Structures are given as C-alpha cells and as structure tokens.
PDB file of C-alpha atoms in Angstrom:
ATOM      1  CA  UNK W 296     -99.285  41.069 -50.296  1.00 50.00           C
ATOM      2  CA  UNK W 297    -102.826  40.547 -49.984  1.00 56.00           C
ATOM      3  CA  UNK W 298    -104.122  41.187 -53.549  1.00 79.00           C
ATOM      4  CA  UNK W 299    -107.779  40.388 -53.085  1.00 91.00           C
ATOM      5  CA  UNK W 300    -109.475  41.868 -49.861  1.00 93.00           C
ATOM      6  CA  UNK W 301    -112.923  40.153 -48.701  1.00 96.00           C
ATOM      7  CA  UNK W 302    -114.951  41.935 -46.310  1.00 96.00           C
ATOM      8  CA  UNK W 303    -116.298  41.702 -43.816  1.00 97.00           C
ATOM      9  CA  UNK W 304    -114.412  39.072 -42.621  1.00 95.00           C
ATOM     10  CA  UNK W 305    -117.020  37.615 -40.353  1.00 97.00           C
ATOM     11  CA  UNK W 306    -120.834  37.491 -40.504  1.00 97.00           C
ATOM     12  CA  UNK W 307    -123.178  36.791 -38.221  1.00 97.00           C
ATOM     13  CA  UNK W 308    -127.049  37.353 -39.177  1.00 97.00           C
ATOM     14  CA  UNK W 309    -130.300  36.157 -38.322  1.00 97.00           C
ATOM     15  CA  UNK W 310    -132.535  33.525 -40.986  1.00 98.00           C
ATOM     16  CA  UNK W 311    -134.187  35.403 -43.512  1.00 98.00           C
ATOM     17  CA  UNK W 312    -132.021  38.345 -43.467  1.00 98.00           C
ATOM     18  CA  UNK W 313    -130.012  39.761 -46.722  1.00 98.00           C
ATOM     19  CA  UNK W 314    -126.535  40.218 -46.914  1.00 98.00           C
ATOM     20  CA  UNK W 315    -123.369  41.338 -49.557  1.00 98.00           C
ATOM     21  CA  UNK W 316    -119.968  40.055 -49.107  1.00 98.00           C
ATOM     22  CA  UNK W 317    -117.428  41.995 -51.076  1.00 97.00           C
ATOM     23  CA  UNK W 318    -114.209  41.366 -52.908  1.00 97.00           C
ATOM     24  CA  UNK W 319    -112.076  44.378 -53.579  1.00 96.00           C
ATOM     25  CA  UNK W 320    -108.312  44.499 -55.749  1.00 94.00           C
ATOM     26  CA  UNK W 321    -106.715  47.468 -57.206  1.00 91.00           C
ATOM     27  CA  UNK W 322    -105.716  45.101 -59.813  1.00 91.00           C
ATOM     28  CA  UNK W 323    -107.814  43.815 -63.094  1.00 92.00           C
ATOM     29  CA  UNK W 324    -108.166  40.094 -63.127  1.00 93.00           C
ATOM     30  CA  UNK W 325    -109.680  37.866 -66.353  1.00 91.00           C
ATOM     31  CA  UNK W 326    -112.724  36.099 -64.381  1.00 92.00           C
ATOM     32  CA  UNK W 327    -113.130  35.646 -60.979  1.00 94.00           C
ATOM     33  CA  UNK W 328    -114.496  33.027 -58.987  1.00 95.00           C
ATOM     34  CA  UNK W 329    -116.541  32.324 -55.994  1.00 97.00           C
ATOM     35  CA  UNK W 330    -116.497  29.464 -53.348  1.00 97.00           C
ATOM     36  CA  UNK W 331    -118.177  28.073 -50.621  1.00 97.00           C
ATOM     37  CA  UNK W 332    -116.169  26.056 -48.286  1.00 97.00           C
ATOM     38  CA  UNK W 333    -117.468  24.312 -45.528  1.00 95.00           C
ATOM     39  CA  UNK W 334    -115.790  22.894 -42.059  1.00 91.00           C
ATOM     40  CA  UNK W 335    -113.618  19.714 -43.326  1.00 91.00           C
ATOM     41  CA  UNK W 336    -114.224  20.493 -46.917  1.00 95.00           C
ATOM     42  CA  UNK W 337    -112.418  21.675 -49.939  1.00 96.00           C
ATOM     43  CA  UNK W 338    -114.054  25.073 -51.544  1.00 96.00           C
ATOM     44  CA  UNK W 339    -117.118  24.531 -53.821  1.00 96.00           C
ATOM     45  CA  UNK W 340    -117.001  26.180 -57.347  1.00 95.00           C
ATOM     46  CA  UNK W 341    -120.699  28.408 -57.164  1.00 96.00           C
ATOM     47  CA  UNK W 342    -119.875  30.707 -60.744  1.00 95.00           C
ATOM     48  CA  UNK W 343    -117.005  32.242 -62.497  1.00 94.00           C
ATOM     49  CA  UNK W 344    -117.863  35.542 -63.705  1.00 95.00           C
ATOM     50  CA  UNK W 345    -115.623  36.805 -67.567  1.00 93.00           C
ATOM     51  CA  UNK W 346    -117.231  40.224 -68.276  1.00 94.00           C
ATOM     52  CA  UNK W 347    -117.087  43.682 -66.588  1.00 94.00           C
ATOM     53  CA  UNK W 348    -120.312  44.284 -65.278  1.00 95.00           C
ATOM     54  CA  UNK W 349    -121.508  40.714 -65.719  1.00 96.00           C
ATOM     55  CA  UNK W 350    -124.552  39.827 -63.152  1.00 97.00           C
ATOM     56  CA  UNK W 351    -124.915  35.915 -62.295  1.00 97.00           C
ATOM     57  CA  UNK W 352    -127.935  34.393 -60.598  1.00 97.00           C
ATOM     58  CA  UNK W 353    -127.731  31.168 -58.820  1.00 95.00           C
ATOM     59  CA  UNK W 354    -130.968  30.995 -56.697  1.00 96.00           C
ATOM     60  CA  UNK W 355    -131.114  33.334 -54.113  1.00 97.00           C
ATOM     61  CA  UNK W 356    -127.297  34.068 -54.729  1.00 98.00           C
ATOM     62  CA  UNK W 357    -126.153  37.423 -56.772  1.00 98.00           C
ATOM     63  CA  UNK W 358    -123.141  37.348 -58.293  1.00 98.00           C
ATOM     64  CA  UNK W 359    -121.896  40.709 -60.221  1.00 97.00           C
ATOM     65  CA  UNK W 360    -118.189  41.397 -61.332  1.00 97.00           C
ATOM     66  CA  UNK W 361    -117.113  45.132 -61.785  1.00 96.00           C
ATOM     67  CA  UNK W 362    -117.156  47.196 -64.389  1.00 95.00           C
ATOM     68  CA  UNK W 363    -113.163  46.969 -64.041  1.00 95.00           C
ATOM     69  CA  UNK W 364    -113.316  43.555 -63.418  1.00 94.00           C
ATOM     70  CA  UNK W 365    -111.405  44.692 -60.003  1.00 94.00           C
ATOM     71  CA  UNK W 366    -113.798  43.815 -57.954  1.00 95.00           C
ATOM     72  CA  UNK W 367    -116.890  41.421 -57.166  1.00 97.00           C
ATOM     73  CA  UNK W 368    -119.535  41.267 -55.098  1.00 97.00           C
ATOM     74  CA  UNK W 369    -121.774  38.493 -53.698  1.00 98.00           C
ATOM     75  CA  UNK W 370    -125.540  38.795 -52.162  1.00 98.00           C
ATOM     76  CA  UNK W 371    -128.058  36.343 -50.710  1.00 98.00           C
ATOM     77  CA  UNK W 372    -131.396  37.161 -49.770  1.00 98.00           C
ATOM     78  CA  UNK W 373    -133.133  35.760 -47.296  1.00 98.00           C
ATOM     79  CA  UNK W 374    -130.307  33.777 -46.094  1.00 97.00           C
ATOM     80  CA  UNK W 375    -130.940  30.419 -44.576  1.00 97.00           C
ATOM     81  CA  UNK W 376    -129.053  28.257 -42.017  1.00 96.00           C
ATOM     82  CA  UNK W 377    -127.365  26.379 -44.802  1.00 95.00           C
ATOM     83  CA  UNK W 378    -125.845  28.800 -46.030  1.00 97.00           C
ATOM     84  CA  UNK W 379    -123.465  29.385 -43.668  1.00 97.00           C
ATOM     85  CA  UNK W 380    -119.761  28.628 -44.737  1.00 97.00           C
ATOM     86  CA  UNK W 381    -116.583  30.177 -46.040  1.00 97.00           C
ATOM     87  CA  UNK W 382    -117.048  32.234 -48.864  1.00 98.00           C
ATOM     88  CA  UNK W 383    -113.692  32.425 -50.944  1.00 97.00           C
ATOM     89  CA  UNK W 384    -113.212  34.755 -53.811  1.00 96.00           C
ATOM     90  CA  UNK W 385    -111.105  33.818 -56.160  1.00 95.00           C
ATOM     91  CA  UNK W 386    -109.562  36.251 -59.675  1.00 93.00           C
ATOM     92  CA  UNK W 387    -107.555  34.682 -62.288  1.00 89.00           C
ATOM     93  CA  UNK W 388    -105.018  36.717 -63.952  1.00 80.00           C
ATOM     94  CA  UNK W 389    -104.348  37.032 -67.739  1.00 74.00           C
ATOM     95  CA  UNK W 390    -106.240  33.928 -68.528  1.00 66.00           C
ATOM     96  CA  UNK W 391    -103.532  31.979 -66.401  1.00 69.00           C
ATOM     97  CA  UNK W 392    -104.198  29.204 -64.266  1.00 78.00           C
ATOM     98  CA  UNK W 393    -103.116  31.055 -61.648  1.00 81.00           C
ATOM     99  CA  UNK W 394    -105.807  31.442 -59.122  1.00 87.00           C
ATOM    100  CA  UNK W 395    -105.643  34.282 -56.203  1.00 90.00           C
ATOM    101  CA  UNK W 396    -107.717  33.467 -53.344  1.00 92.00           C
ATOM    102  CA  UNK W 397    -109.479  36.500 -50.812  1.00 93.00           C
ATOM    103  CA  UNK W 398    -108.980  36.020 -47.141  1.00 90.00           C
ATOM    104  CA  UNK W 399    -112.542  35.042 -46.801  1.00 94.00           C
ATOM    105  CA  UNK W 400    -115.929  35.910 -45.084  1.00 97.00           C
ATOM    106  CA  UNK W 401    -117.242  33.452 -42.387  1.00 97.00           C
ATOM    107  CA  UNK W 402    -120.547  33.404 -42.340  1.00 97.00           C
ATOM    108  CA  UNK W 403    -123.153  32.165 -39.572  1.00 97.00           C
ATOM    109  CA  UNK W 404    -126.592  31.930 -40.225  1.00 97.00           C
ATOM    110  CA  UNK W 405    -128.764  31.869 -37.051  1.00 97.00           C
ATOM    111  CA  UNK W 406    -132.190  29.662 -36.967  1.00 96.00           C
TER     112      UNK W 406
ATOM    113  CA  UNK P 168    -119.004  10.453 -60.962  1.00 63.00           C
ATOM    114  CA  UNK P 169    -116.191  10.500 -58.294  1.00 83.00           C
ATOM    115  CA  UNK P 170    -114.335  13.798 -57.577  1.00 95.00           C
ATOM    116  CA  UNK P 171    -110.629  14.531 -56.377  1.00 97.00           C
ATOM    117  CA  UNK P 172    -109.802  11.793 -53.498  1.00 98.00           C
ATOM    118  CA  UNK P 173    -106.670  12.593 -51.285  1.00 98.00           C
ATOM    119  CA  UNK P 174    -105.565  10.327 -48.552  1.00 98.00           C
ATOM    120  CA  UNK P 175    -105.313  10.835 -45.690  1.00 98.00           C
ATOM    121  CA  UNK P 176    -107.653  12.711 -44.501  1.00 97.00           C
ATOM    122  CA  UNK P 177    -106.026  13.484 -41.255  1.00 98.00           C
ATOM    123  CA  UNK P 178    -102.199  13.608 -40.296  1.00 98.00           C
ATOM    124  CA  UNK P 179    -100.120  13.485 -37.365  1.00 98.00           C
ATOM    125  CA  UNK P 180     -96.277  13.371 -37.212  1.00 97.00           C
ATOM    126  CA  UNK P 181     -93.470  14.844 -34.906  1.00 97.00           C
ATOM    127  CA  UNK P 182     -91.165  16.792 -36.145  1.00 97.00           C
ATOM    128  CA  UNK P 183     -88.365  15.806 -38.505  1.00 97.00           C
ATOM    129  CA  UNK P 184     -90.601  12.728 -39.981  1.00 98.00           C
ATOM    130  CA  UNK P 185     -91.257  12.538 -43.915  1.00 98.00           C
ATOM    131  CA  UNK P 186     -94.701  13.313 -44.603  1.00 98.00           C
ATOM    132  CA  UNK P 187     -96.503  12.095 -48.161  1.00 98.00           C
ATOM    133  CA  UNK P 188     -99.533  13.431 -49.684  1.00 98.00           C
ATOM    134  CA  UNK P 189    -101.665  11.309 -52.172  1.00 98.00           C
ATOM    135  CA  UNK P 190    -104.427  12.794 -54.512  1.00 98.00           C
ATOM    136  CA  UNK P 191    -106.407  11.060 -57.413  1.00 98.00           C
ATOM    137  CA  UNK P 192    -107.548  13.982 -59.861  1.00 98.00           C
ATOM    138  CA  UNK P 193    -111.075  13.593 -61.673  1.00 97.00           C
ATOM    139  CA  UNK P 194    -110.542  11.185 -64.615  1.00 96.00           C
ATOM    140  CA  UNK P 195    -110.168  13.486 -67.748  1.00 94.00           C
ATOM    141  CA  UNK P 196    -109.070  16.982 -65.626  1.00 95.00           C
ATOM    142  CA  UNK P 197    -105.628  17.547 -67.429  1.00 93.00           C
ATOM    143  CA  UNK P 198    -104.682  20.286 -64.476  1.00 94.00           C
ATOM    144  CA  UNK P 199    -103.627  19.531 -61.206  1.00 96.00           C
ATOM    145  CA  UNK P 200    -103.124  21.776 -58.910  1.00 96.00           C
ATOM    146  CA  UNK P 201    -101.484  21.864 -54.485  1.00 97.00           C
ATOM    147  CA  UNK P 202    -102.928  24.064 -52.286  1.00 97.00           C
ATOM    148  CA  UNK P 203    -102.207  24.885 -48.581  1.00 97.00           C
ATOM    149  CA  UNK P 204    -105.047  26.702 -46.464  1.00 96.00           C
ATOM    150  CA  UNK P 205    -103.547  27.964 -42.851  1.00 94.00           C
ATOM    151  CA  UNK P 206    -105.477  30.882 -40.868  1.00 90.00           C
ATOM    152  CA  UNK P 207    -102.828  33.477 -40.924  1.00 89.00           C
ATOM    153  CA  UNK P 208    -102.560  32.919 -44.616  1.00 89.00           C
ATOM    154  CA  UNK P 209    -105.313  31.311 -46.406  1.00 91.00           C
ATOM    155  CA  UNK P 210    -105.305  29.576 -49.659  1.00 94.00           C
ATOM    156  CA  UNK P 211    -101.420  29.275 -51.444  1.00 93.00           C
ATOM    157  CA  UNK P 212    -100.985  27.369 -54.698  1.00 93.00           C
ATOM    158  CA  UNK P 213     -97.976  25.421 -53.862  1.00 96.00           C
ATOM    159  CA  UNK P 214     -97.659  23.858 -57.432  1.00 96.00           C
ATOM    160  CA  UNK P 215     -99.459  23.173 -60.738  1.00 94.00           C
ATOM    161  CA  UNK P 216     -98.985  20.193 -63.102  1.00 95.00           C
ATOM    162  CA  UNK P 217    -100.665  20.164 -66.754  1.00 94.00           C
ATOM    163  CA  UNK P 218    -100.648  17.072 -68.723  1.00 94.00           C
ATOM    164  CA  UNK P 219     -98.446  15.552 -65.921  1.00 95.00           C
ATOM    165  CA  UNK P 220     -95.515  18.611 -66.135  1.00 96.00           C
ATOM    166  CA  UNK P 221     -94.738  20.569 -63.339  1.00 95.00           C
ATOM    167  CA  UNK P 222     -95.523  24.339 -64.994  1.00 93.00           C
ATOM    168  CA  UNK P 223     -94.958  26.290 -61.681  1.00 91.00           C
ATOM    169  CA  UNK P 224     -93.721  25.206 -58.377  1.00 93.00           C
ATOM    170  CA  UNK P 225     -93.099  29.168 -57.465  1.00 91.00           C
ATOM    171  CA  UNK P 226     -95.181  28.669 -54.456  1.00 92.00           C
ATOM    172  CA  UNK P 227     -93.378  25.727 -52.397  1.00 95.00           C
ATOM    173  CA  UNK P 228     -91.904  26.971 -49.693  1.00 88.00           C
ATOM    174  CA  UNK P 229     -88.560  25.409 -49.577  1.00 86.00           C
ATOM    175  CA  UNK P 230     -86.529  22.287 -50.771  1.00 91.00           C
ATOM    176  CA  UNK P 231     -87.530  20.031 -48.420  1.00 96.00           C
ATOM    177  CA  UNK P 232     -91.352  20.470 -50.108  1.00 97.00           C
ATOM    178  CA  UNK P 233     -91.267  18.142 -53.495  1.00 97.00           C
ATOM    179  CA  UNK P 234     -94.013  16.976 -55.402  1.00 98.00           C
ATOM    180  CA  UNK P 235     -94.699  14.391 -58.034  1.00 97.00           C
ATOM    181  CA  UNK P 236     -97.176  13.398 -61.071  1.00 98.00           C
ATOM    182  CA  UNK P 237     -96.300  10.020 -62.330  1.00 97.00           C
ATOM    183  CA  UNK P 238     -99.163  10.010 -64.186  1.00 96.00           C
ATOM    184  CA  UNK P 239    -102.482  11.451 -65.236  1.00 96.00           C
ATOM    185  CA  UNK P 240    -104.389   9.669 -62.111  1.00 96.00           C
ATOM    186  CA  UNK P 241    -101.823  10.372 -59.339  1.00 97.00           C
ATOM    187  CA  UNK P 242    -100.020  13.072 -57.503  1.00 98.00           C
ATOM    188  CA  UNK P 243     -98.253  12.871 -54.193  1.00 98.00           C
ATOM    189  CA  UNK P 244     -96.800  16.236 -52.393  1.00 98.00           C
ATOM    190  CA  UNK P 245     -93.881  15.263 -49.779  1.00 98.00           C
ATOM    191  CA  UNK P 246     -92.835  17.054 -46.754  1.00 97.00           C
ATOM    192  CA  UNK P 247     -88.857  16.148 -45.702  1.00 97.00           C
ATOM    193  CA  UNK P 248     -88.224  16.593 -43.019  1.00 96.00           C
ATOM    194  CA  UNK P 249     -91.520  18.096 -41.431  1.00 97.00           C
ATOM    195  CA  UNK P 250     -91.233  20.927 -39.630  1.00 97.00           C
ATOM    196  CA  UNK P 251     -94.662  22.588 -37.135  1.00 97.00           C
ATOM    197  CA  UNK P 252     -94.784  25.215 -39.377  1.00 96.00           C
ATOM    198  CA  UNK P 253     -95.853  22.741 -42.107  1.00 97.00           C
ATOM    199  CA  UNK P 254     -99.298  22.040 -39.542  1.00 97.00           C
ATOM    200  CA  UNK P 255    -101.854  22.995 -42.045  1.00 98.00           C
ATOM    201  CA  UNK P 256    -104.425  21.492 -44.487  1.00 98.00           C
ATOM    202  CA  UNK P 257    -103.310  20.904 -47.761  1.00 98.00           C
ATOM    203  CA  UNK P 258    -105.968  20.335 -50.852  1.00 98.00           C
ATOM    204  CA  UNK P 259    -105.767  18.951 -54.174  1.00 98.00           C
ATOM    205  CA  UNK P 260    -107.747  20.351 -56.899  1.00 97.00           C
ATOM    206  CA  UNK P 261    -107.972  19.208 -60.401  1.00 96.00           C
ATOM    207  CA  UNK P 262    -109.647  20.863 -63.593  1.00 93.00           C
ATOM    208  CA  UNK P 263    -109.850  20.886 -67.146  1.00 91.00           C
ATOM    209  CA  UNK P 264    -111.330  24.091 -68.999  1.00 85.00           C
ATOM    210  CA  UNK P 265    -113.123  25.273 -65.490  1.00 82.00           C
ATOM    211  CA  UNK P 266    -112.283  25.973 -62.231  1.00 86.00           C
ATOM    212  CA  UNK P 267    -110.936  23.433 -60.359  1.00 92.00           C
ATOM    213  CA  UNK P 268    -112.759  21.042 -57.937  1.00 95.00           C
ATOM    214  CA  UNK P 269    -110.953  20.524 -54.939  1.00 97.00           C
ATOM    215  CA  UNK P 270    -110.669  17.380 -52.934  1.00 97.00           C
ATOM    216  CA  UNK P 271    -111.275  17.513 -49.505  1.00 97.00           C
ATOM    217  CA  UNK P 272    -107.931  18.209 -47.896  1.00 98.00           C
ATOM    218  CA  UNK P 273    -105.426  16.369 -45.765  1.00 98.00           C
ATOM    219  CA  UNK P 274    -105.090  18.058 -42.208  1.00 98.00           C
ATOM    220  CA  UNK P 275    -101.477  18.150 -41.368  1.00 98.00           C
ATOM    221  CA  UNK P 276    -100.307  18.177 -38.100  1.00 98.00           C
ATOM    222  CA  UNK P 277     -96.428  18.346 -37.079  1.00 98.00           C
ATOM    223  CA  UNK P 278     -95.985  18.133 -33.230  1.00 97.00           C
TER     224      UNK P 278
END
C-alpha cells in the first residue's frame, strides 16, 4: 500500500520554466519531508515542514504542507539545469521515526 | 565534517553467496537507520537502531536478512544466502533530532 502518492511521476521542462510536484495521502502525518536525490546518491534533506499550512522558502524552492497535514506540495520557479533529480517526499507518523517515502518525481531540466 | 560512509559502493555476487553491508553513521547521530531503494518499490526502511538497539526490524524481508550495531560508529546489514531479488541499492542513514542524512548507497547486484 502506497501511502504517499507523488505526482507526476516524471518531468520534463525547459530552463526557466516553473513547476509543482505534489504529494498526496489520505492519512495525517506529524512533519513531512522533502528530498532531492541524485543518480548514485543517497536523498538530500531540503526542509521538514511541522504545521498545517506551514509555507517554507529555500531559494527559488516553495515548500507548503496542508492544512491537514495530508498533503505537501513543492514549487520551483524558474527551474535551472541543476535542478534536475529525484524529488522524494517523505511524512513521519506520530512523531515516530518512522519515515514513509512517495514514489517520486523525476525531473529533467533542459538547457 | 564527514557524513554517513558505507562500503562498498558497488556489489556483485552470484547467487547463494553471503553478502555484508558496512556503514559508519555521523559521529554523534544516535539513530541509525537501513534502507533499500528498488524501482518497482522505492524507498523501504529495513531496520532502525537507537543508541545501538535494534527498535524495529518490521521491514526485513526474511531471515536470511540480519543486521548488526556493535557500536555507536558501525553497522553492517548481511544478506545469507543472496538471492536476485536482493539486486538493489541499499542506503544507510543516520540522525539525531532531524532527518536523517543518508550515505550514498551500496548497489547490490545478485547474478
């Protein structure tokens, strides 16, 4: 049972374009996390996000966590070539250390 | 400041072989954690240690998947007897009152 969805699954844009990558559960996690993991690398901690509603700047990265804290999304504007990678989300439950991982959204930035 | 270091980096073994896993957590991260990334699947905690104490090993897949925490700097996950199935990339992540930072994964292979 997939509990976190990420979609789409696979992005391709051109440089300078915006995009939203979303991360959707019918359940209610504690925080959740994003990642960036690229090709022959472990997954890179970008911001945890605690509060419904909560909005998180890192750059040209938005971060926001629902209201329910069910569900997440992540923008970039004016995306560049480096930031192409994996993007995992990630929801903890109940303050555990459990961590549930999305499938993931691939993400190709074209020159 | 080093992060999590997990050797090897690659790893290629037929079938029915014993296959071991090494990871040295960040100094002072009192969490460890053994994760499995495949395609089909994505990202599966295997098995968490705090303070050196397996807490949850809910996620290994069968018996003949152990691990070990001798002590705070060292973990090793082993695979007896390796089966293809087991052909994946396996990460070690450590953390302590964050999310974890993960290492940069041993690719598996089991021909």
């Amino acid at each position: 049972t997939q509990l976190l969805e990420q979609s789409p699954q696979f992005l391709s844009i051109q440089e300078g374009e915006n995009l939203t990558v979303y991360c959707n559960s019918s359940s209610v996690f504690s925080s959740l996390q994003w990642y960036r993991q690229e090709p022959g690398e472990g997954p890179v901690l970008l911001v945890t996000v605690v509060t419904g509603g909560e909005v998180k700047k890192l750059k040209r990265l938005t971060f926001q966590f629902g209201d329910a804290r069910k569900d997440s999304s992540l923008h970039i504007t004016a995306a560049q070539p480096g930031d192409t990678g994996l993007y995992l989300c990630a929801g903890e439950k109940d303050s555990s250390y459990k961590l549930i991982f999305g499938s993931g959204t691939r993400l190709l930035v074209r020159p | 400041d080093a992060g999590v270091i997990q050797s090897p980096r690659h790893e290629v073994t037929e079938m029915g072989q014993e296959v071991t896993l090494r990871c040295k957590p960040i100094s002072g991260h009192n969490s460890l954690f053994w994760y499995r990334q495949t395609m089909m699947r994505g990202l599966e905690l295997l098995i968490y240690f705090n303070n050196n104490v397996p807490i949850d090993d809910s996620g290994m897949p069968e018996d003949r998947f152990s691990a070990k925490m001798p002590n705070a700097s060292f973990s090793t996950l082993k695979i007896q007897p390796s089966e293809p199935r087991d052909s994946a990339v396996y990460f070690c992540a450590s953390s302590y009152l964050a999310g974890p930072s993960f290492g940069p994964g041993t690719r598996l292979t089991v021909t």
